[in-house]
XYZ file of C-alpha atoms in Angstrom:
256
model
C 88.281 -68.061 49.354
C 88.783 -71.014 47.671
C 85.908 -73.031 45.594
C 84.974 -75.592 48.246
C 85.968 -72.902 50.415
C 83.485 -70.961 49.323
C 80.631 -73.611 48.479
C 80.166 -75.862 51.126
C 80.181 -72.648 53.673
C 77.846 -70.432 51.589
C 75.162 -73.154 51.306
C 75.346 -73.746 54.899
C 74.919 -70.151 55.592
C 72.547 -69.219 53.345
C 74.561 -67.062 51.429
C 75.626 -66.454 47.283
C 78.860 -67.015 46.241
C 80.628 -67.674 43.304
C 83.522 -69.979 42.138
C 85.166 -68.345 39.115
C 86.775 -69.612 35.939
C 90.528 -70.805 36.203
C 92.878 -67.466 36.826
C 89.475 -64.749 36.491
C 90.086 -63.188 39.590
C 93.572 -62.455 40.762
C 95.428 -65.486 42.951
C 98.895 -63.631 42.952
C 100.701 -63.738 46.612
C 97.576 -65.392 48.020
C 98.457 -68.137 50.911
C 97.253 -71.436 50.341
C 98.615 -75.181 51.212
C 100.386 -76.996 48.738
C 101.797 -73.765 46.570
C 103.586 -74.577 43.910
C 100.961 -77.743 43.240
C 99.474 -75.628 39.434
C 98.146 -79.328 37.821
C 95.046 -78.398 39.445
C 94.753 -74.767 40.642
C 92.500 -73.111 42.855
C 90.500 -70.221 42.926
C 89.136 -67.394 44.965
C 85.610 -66.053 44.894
C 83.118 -63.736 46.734
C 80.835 -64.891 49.868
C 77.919 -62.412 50.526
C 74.112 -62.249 51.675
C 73.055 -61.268 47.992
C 73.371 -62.293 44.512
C 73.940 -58.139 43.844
C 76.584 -58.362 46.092
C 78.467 -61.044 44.337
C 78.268 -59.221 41.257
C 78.937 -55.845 42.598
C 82.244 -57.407 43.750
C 83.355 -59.244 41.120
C 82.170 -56.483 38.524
C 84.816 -54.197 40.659
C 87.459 -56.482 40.756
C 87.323 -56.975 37.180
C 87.242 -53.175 36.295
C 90.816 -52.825 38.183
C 92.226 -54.876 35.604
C 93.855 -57.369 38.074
C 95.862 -58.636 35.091
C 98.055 -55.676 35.624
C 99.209 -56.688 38.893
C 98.480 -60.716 38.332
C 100.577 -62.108 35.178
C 98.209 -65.120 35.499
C 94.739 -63.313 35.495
C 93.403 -63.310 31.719
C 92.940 -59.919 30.314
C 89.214 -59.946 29.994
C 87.012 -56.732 30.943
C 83.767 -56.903 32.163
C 81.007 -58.202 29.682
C 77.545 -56.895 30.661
C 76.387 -58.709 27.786
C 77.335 -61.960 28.490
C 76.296 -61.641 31.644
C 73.062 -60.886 30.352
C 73.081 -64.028 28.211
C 72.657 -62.560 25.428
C 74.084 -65.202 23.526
C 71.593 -67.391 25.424
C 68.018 -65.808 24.614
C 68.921 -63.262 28.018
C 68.206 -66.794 29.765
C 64.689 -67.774 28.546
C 64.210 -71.056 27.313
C 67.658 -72.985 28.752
C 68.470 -76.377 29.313
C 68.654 -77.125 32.637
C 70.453 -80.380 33.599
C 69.593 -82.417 37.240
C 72.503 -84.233 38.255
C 70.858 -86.286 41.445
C 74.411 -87.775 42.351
C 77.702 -88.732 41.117
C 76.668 -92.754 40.771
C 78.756 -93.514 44.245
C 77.442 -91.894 46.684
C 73.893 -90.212 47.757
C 73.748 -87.243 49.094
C 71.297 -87.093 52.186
C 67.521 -87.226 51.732
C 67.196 -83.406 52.735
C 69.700 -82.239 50.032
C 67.335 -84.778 47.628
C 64.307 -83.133 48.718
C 65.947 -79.424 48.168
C 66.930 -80.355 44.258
C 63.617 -81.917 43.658
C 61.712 -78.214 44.988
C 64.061 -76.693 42.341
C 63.231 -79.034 40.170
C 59.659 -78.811 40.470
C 60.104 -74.766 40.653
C 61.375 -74.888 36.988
C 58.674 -77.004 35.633
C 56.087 -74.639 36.934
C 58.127 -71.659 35.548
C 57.332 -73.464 32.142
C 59.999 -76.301 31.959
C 59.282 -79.507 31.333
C 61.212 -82.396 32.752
C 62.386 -85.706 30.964
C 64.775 -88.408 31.517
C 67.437 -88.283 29.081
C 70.577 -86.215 27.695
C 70.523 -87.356 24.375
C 70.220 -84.208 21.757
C 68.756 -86.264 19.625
C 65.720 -86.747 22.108
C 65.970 -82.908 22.415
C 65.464 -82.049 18.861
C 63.120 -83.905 18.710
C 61.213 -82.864 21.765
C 61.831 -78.868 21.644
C 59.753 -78.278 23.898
C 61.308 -79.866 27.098
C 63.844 -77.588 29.279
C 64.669 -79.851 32.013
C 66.771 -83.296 31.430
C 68.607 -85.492 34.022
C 72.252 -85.358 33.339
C 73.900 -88.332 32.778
C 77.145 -88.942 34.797
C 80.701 -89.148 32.571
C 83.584 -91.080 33.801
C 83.190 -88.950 37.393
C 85.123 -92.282 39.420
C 88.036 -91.627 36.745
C 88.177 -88.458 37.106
C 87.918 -88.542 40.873
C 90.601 -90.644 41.265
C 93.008 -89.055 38.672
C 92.904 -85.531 40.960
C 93.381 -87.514 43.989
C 96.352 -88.912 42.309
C 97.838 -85.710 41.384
C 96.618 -84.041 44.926
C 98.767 -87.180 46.885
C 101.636 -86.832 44.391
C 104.410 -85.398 46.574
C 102.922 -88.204 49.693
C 102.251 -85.610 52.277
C 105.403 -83.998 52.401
C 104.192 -80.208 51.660
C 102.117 -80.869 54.629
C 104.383 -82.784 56.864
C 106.636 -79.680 55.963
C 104.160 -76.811 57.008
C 103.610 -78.904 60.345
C 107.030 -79.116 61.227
C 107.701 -75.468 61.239
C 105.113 -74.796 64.236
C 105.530 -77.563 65.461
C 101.711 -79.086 65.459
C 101.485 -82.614 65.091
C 100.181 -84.240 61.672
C 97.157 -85.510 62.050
C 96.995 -89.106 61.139
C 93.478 -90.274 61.948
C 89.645 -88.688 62.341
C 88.850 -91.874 64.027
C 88.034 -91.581 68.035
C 89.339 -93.755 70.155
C 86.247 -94.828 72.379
C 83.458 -96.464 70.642
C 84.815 -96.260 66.991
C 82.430 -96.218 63.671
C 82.164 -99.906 62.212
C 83.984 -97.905 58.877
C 87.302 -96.335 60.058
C 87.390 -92.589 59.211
C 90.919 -92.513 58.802
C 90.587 -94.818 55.445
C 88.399 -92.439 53.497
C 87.043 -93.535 49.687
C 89.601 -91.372 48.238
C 92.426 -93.239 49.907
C 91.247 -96.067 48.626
C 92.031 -94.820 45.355
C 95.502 -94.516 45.964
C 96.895 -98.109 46.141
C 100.260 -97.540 46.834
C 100.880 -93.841 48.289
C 104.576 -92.917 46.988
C 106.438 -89.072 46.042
C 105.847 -89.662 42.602
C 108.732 -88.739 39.853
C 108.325 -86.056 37.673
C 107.362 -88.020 34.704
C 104.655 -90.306 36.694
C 102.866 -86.560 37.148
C 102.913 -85.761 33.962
C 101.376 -88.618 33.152
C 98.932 -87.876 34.739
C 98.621 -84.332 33.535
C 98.628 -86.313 30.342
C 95.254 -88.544 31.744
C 93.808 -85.617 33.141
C 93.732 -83.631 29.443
C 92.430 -86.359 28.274
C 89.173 -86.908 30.533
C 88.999 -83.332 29.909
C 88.353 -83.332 26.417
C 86.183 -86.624 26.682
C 84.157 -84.938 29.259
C 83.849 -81.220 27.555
C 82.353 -83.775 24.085
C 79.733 -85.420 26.493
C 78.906 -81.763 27.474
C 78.758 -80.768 23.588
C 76.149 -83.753 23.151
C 73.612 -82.358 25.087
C 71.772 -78.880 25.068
C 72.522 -78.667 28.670
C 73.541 -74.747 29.279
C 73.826 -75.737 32.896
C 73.988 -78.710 35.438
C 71.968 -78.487 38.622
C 73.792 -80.042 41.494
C 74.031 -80.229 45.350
C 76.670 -78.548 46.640
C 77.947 -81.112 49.377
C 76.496 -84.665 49.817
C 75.613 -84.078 53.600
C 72.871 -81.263 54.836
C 74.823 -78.963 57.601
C 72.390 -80.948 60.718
C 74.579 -84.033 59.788
């Protein structure tokens, strides 16, 4: 399944899953909406009850050398040392990085409450918390583990795939629709006593000011943007001795 596919399902569920690296597992013939749309591809990964079973499964699908059958899939075997973190002290002694929300919106106070148990887990485990991504701060003060990550152009970002997601203005989907024959849906909004904020005009709409099948050249400028917030974000990254970021997998809890 695909990474928010997989994600927001596994978390409510309970279960491990993983969302793989760009073209890692084999994509080739899979059925998805909007194929064709490669500025920002998708991916498949494993759902199961254990984090064994997410390795046992990727582990096999990497030892059938998918890239044999999948032009796209990188020819990369299996790496039991890597996965071992052997480049990483086998995973003693790494940076963990809290990222609490993305500066726009909160996620709900049981999601809150689930990161700060983690949170509090690793300091007891030997970490030691602190409010800064600096790596300055960190040299300085080896022997802290856990820092609060420090959010990088994420409304940019945001709005530059939503861009590039709206480029063609609905018309893969209008075109999938009219095959069967099922109406497009236009609104999540009900029509007896509606929300004061109309759920048909969601933030990322808002982003979009005026929704248009963009040219060829207006997407690759934003390819062009979106290579750039790339490389601005992977040098914030390379600032900090984060190894990892620590973040809630969907801003509501499944109750909501």
């Amino acid at each position: 399944m695909k990474h928010r596919s997989v994600r927001i399902p596994s978390a409510f569920c309970g279960l491990y899953t993983l969302r793989p690296s760009y073209e890692r597992l084999p994509y080739c013939n899979a059925v998805n909406a909007q194929e064709g749309q490669e500025s920002i591809s998708s991916v498949l990964g494993p759902m199961a009850s254990s984090l064994s079973a997410v390795k046992r499964f990727t582990k096999a699908v990497i030892d059938a050398k998918p890239w044999k059958r999948d032009p796209l899939v990188v020819r990369k075997p299996w790496n039991a040392e890597e996965y071992a973190l052997e480049d990483h002290g086998h995973g003693i002694g790494l940076c963990f990085a809290f990222m609490w929300d993305n500066d726009f919106v909160k996620p709900h106070p049981p999601l809150r409450r689930a990161m700060e148990i983690l949170k509090k887990a690793l300091e007891t485990a030997g970490h030691t918390g602190i409010c800064s991504s600096d790596l300055n701060d960190l040299v300085r003060l080896t022997s802290l583990q856990v820092i609060i990550w420090e959010n990088h152009r994420h409304l940019e970002i945001y709005k530059n795939v939503e861009n590039i997601f709206a480029a063609d203005n609905g018309h893969d989907y209008r075109t999938e629709c009219e095959k069967s024959g099922e109406p497009f849906i236009q609104t999540m909004s009900p029509t007896e006593n509606a929300h004061e904020y109309a759920l048909d005009m969601p933030f990322a709409k808002s982003l979009i000011e005026e929704p248009s099948h963009l040219s060829a050249y207006d997407l690759w400028q934003l390819h062009k943007e979106k290579r750039a917030l790339r490389k601005s974000h992977l040098d914030h990254w390379e600032s900090t001795a984060a190894k990892t970021v620590m973040a809630v997998v969907t801003l509501r809890s499944h109750e909501a």
